[in-house]
Coordinates of C-alpha atoms and ligand atoms in Angstrom, one line a residue:
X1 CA -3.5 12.7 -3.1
X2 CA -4.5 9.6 -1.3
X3 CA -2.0 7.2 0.8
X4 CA -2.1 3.8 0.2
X5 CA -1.0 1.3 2.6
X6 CA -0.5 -2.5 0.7
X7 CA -0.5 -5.0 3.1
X8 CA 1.0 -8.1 1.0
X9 CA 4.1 -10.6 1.3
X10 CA 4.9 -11.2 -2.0
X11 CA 7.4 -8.7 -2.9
X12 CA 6.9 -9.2 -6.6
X13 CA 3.0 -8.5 -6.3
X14 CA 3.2 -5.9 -4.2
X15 CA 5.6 -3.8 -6.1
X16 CA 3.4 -4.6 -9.2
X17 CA 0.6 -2.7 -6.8
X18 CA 3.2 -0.3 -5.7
X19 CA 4.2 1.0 -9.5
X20 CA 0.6 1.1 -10.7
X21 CA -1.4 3.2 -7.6
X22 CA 1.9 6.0 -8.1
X23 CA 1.9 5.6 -11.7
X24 CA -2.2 7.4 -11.0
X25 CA -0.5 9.6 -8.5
X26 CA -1.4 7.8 -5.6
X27 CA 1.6 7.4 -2.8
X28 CA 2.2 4.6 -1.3
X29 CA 3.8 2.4 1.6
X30 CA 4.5 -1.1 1.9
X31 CA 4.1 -3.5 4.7
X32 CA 5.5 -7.0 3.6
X33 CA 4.0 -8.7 7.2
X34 CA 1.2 -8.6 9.7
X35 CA 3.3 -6.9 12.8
X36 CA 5.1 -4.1 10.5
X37 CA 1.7 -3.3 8.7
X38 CA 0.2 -2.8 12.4
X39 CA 2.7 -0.9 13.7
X40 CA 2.3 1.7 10.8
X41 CA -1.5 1.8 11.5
X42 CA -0.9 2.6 14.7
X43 CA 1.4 5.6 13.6
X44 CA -0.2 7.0 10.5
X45 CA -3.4 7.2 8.9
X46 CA -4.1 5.9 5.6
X47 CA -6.8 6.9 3.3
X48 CA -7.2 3.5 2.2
X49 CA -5.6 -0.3 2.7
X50 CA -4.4 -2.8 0.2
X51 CA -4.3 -6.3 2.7
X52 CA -3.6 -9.6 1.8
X53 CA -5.2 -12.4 3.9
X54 CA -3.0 -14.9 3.7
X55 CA 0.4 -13.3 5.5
X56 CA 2.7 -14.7 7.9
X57 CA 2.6 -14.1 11.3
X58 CA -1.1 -11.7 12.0
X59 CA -3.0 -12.4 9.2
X60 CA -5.3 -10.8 7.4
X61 CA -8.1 -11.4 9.3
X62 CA -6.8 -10.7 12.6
X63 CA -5.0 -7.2 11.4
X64 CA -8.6 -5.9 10.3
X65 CA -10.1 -6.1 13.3
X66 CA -7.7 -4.1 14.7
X67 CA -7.8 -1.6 11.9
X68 CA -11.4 -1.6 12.1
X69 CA -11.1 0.2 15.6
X70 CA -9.9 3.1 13.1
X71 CA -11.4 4.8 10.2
X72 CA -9.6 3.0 7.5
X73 CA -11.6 1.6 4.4
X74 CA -9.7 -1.8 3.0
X75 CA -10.0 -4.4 0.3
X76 CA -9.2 -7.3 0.9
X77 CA -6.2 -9.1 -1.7
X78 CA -6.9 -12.6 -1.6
X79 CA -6.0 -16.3 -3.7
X80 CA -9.0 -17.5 -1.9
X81 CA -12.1 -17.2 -4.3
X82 CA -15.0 -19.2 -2.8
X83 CA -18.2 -17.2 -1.9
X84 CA -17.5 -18.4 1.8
X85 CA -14.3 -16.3 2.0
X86 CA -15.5 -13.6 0.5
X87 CA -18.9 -13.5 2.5
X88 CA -16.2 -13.7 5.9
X89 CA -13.8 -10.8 4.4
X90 CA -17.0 -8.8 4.1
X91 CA -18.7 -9.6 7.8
X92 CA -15.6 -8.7 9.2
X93 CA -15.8 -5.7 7.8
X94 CA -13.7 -4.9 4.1
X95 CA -15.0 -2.7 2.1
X96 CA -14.4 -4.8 -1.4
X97 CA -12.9 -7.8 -1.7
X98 CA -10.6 -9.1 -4.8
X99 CA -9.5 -12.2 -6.0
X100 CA -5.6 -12.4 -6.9
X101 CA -4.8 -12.7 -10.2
X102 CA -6.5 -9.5 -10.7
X103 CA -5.9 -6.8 -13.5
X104 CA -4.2 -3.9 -12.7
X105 CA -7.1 -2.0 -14.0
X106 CA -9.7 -3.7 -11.8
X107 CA -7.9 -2.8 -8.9
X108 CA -7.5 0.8 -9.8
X109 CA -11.6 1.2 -10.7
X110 CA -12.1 -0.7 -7.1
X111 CA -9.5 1.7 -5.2
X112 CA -11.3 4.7 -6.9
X113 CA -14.7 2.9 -6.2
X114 CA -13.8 2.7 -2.3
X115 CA -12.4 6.1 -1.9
X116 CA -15.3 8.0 -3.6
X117 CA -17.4 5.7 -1.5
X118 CA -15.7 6.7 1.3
X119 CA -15.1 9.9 1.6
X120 CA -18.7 10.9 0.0
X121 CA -20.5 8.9 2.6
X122 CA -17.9 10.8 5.5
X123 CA -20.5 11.2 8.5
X124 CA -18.3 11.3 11.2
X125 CA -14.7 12.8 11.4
X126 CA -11.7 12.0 13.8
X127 CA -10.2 15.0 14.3
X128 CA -7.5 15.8 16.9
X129 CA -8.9 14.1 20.0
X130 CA -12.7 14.4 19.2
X131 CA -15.3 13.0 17.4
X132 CA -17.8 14.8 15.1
X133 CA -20.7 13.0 13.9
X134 CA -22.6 15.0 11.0
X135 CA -26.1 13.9 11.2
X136 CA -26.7 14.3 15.0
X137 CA -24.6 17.5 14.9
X138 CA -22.7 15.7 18.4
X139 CA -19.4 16.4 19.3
X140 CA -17.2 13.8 21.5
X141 CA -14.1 13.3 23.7
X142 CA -13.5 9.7 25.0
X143 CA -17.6 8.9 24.2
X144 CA -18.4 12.2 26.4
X145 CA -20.3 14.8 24.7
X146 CA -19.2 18.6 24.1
X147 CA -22.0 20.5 24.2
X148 CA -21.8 23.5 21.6
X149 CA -24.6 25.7 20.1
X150 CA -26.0 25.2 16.6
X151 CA -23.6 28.4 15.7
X152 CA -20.5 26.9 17.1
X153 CA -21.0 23.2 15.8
X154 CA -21.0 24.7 12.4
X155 CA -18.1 27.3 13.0
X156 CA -16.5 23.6 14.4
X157 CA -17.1 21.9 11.2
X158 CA -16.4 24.8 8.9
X159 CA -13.0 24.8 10.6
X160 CA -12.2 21.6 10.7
X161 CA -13.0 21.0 6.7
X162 CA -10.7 24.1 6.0
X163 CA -7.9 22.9 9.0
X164 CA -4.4 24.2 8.5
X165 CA -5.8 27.0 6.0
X166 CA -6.1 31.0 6.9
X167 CA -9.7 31.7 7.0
X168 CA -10.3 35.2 7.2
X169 CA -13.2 36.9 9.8
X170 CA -15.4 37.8 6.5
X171 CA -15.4 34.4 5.4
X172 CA -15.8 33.0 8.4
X173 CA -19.2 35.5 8.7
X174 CA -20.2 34.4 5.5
X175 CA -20.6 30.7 5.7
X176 CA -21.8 30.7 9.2
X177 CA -24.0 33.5 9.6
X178 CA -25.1 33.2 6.0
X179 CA -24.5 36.7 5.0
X180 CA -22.2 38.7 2.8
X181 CA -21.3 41.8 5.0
X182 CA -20.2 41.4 8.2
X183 CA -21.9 43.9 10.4
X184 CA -19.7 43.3 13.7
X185 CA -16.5 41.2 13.2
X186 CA -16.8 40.7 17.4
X187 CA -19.1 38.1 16.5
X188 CA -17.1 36.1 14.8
X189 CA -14.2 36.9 17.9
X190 CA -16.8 35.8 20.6
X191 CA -18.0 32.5 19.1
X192 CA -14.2 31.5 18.4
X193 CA -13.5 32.3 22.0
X194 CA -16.6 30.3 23.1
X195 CA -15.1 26.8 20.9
X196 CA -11.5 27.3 22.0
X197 CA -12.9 26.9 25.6
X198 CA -15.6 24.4 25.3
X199 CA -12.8 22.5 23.2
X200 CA -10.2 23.3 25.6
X201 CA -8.4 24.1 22.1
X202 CA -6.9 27.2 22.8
X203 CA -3.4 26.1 21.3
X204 CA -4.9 24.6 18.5
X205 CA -7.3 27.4 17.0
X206 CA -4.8 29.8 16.0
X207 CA -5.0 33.6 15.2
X208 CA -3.6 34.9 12.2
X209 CA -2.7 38.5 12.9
X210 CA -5.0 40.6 10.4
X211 CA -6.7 37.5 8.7
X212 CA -8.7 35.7 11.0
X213 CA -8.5 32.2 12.6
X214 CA -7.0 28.7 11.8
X215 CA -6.8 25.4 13.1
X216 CA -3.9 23.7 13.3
X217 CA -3.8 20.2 13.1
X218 CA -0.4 18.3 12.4
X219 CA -0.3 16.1 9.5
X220 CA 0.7 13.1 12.0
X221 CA -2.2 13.7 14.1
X222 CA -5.5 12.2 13.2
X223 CA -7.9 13.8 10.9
Ligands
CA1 CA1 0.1 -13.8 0.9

């Protein structure tokens, strides 16, 4: 289920926002001004943000460059309609743009729109302190690179899209070494070993006693 941020001043309208994302099952928080939207992008991560441009104190433009230093797709909510505004929302970076007053249901196919977007174009992930980027199979820490073998960059990733799930040795074997029986389940043992220390996540990559291996990420930490 997908967490919304809206980003918007006007109580009214952004309750009207509120009731129709959770009335799709989305969940959603509010942030009725610049500095109290910022502070809860600083604290949580959001699948996708609702934000108005015009907003008192740190507008709308100002907040997305700072939420552009995270991973966050937005629209942009605006009564401003001319081309010039919506070619600026654009350069600095939204991912759609819509003029207020909208339909309800044109905002719902353009959150959809967005999050398919999003998550089906996902190249690189922020995950814990490190970033993985897909195509060049890299691995970094603070813009330094971890340098892993083409075994343990896809033991990596298979973790980390399965995080905070049991994932048995067998399984493990199976979508890494591509085969369905698991000659030697020291393999699997050795390779783990060899990411928890090249990660230096040895508290994080946990063993489940007769399973197998997770990772444990905590749902307030990033990723
Ligand atoms: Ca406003």
């Amino acid at each position: 289920m997908a967490n919304i941020l809206i980003v918007e001043d006007e109580e009214p309208i952004s309750n009207l926002i509120r009731m129709s994302l959770c009335k799709t099952g989305y969940h959603c928080e509010q942030a009725f001004d610049g500095e109290t939207a910022a502070d809860l992008i600083e604290e949580h991560t959001y699948d996708l943000i609702l934000l108005d441009i015009m907003l008192p104190g740190i507008d709308g433009y100002e907040l997305l460059s700072y939420i552009r230093t995270t991973d966050m797709p937005v629209i942009f909510l605006t009564a401003m309609g001319t081309l010039e505004d919506k070619v600026k929302g654009l350069r600095a970076g939204a991912d759609d743009y819509i003029t207020k007053p909208f339909e309800m249901v044109e905002l719902l196919a353009r959150v959809e729109s967005v999050l398919r977007r999003y998550h089906k174009n996902e190249e690189r992930i922020n995950i814990l302190d490190v970033t993985i980027d897909i195509p060049s199979r890299t691995v970094t820490r603070d813009g330094k690179p971890i340098t892993l073998t083409m075994k343990e960059f896809d033991l990596l990733l298979f973790l980390v899209q399965n995080k905070n799930i049991a994932l048995y040795r067998e399984t493990i074997y199976e979508n890494i070494w591509h085969s369905d029986y698991m000659v030697d389940g020291r393999t699997v043992d050795l390779h783990i070993q060899r990411l928890r220390k090249k990660m230096n996540w040895a508290d994080k990559i946990k063993t489940v006693y007769k399973i197998g291996y997770r990772l444990e990420v905590d749902p307030d930490e990033k990723g």
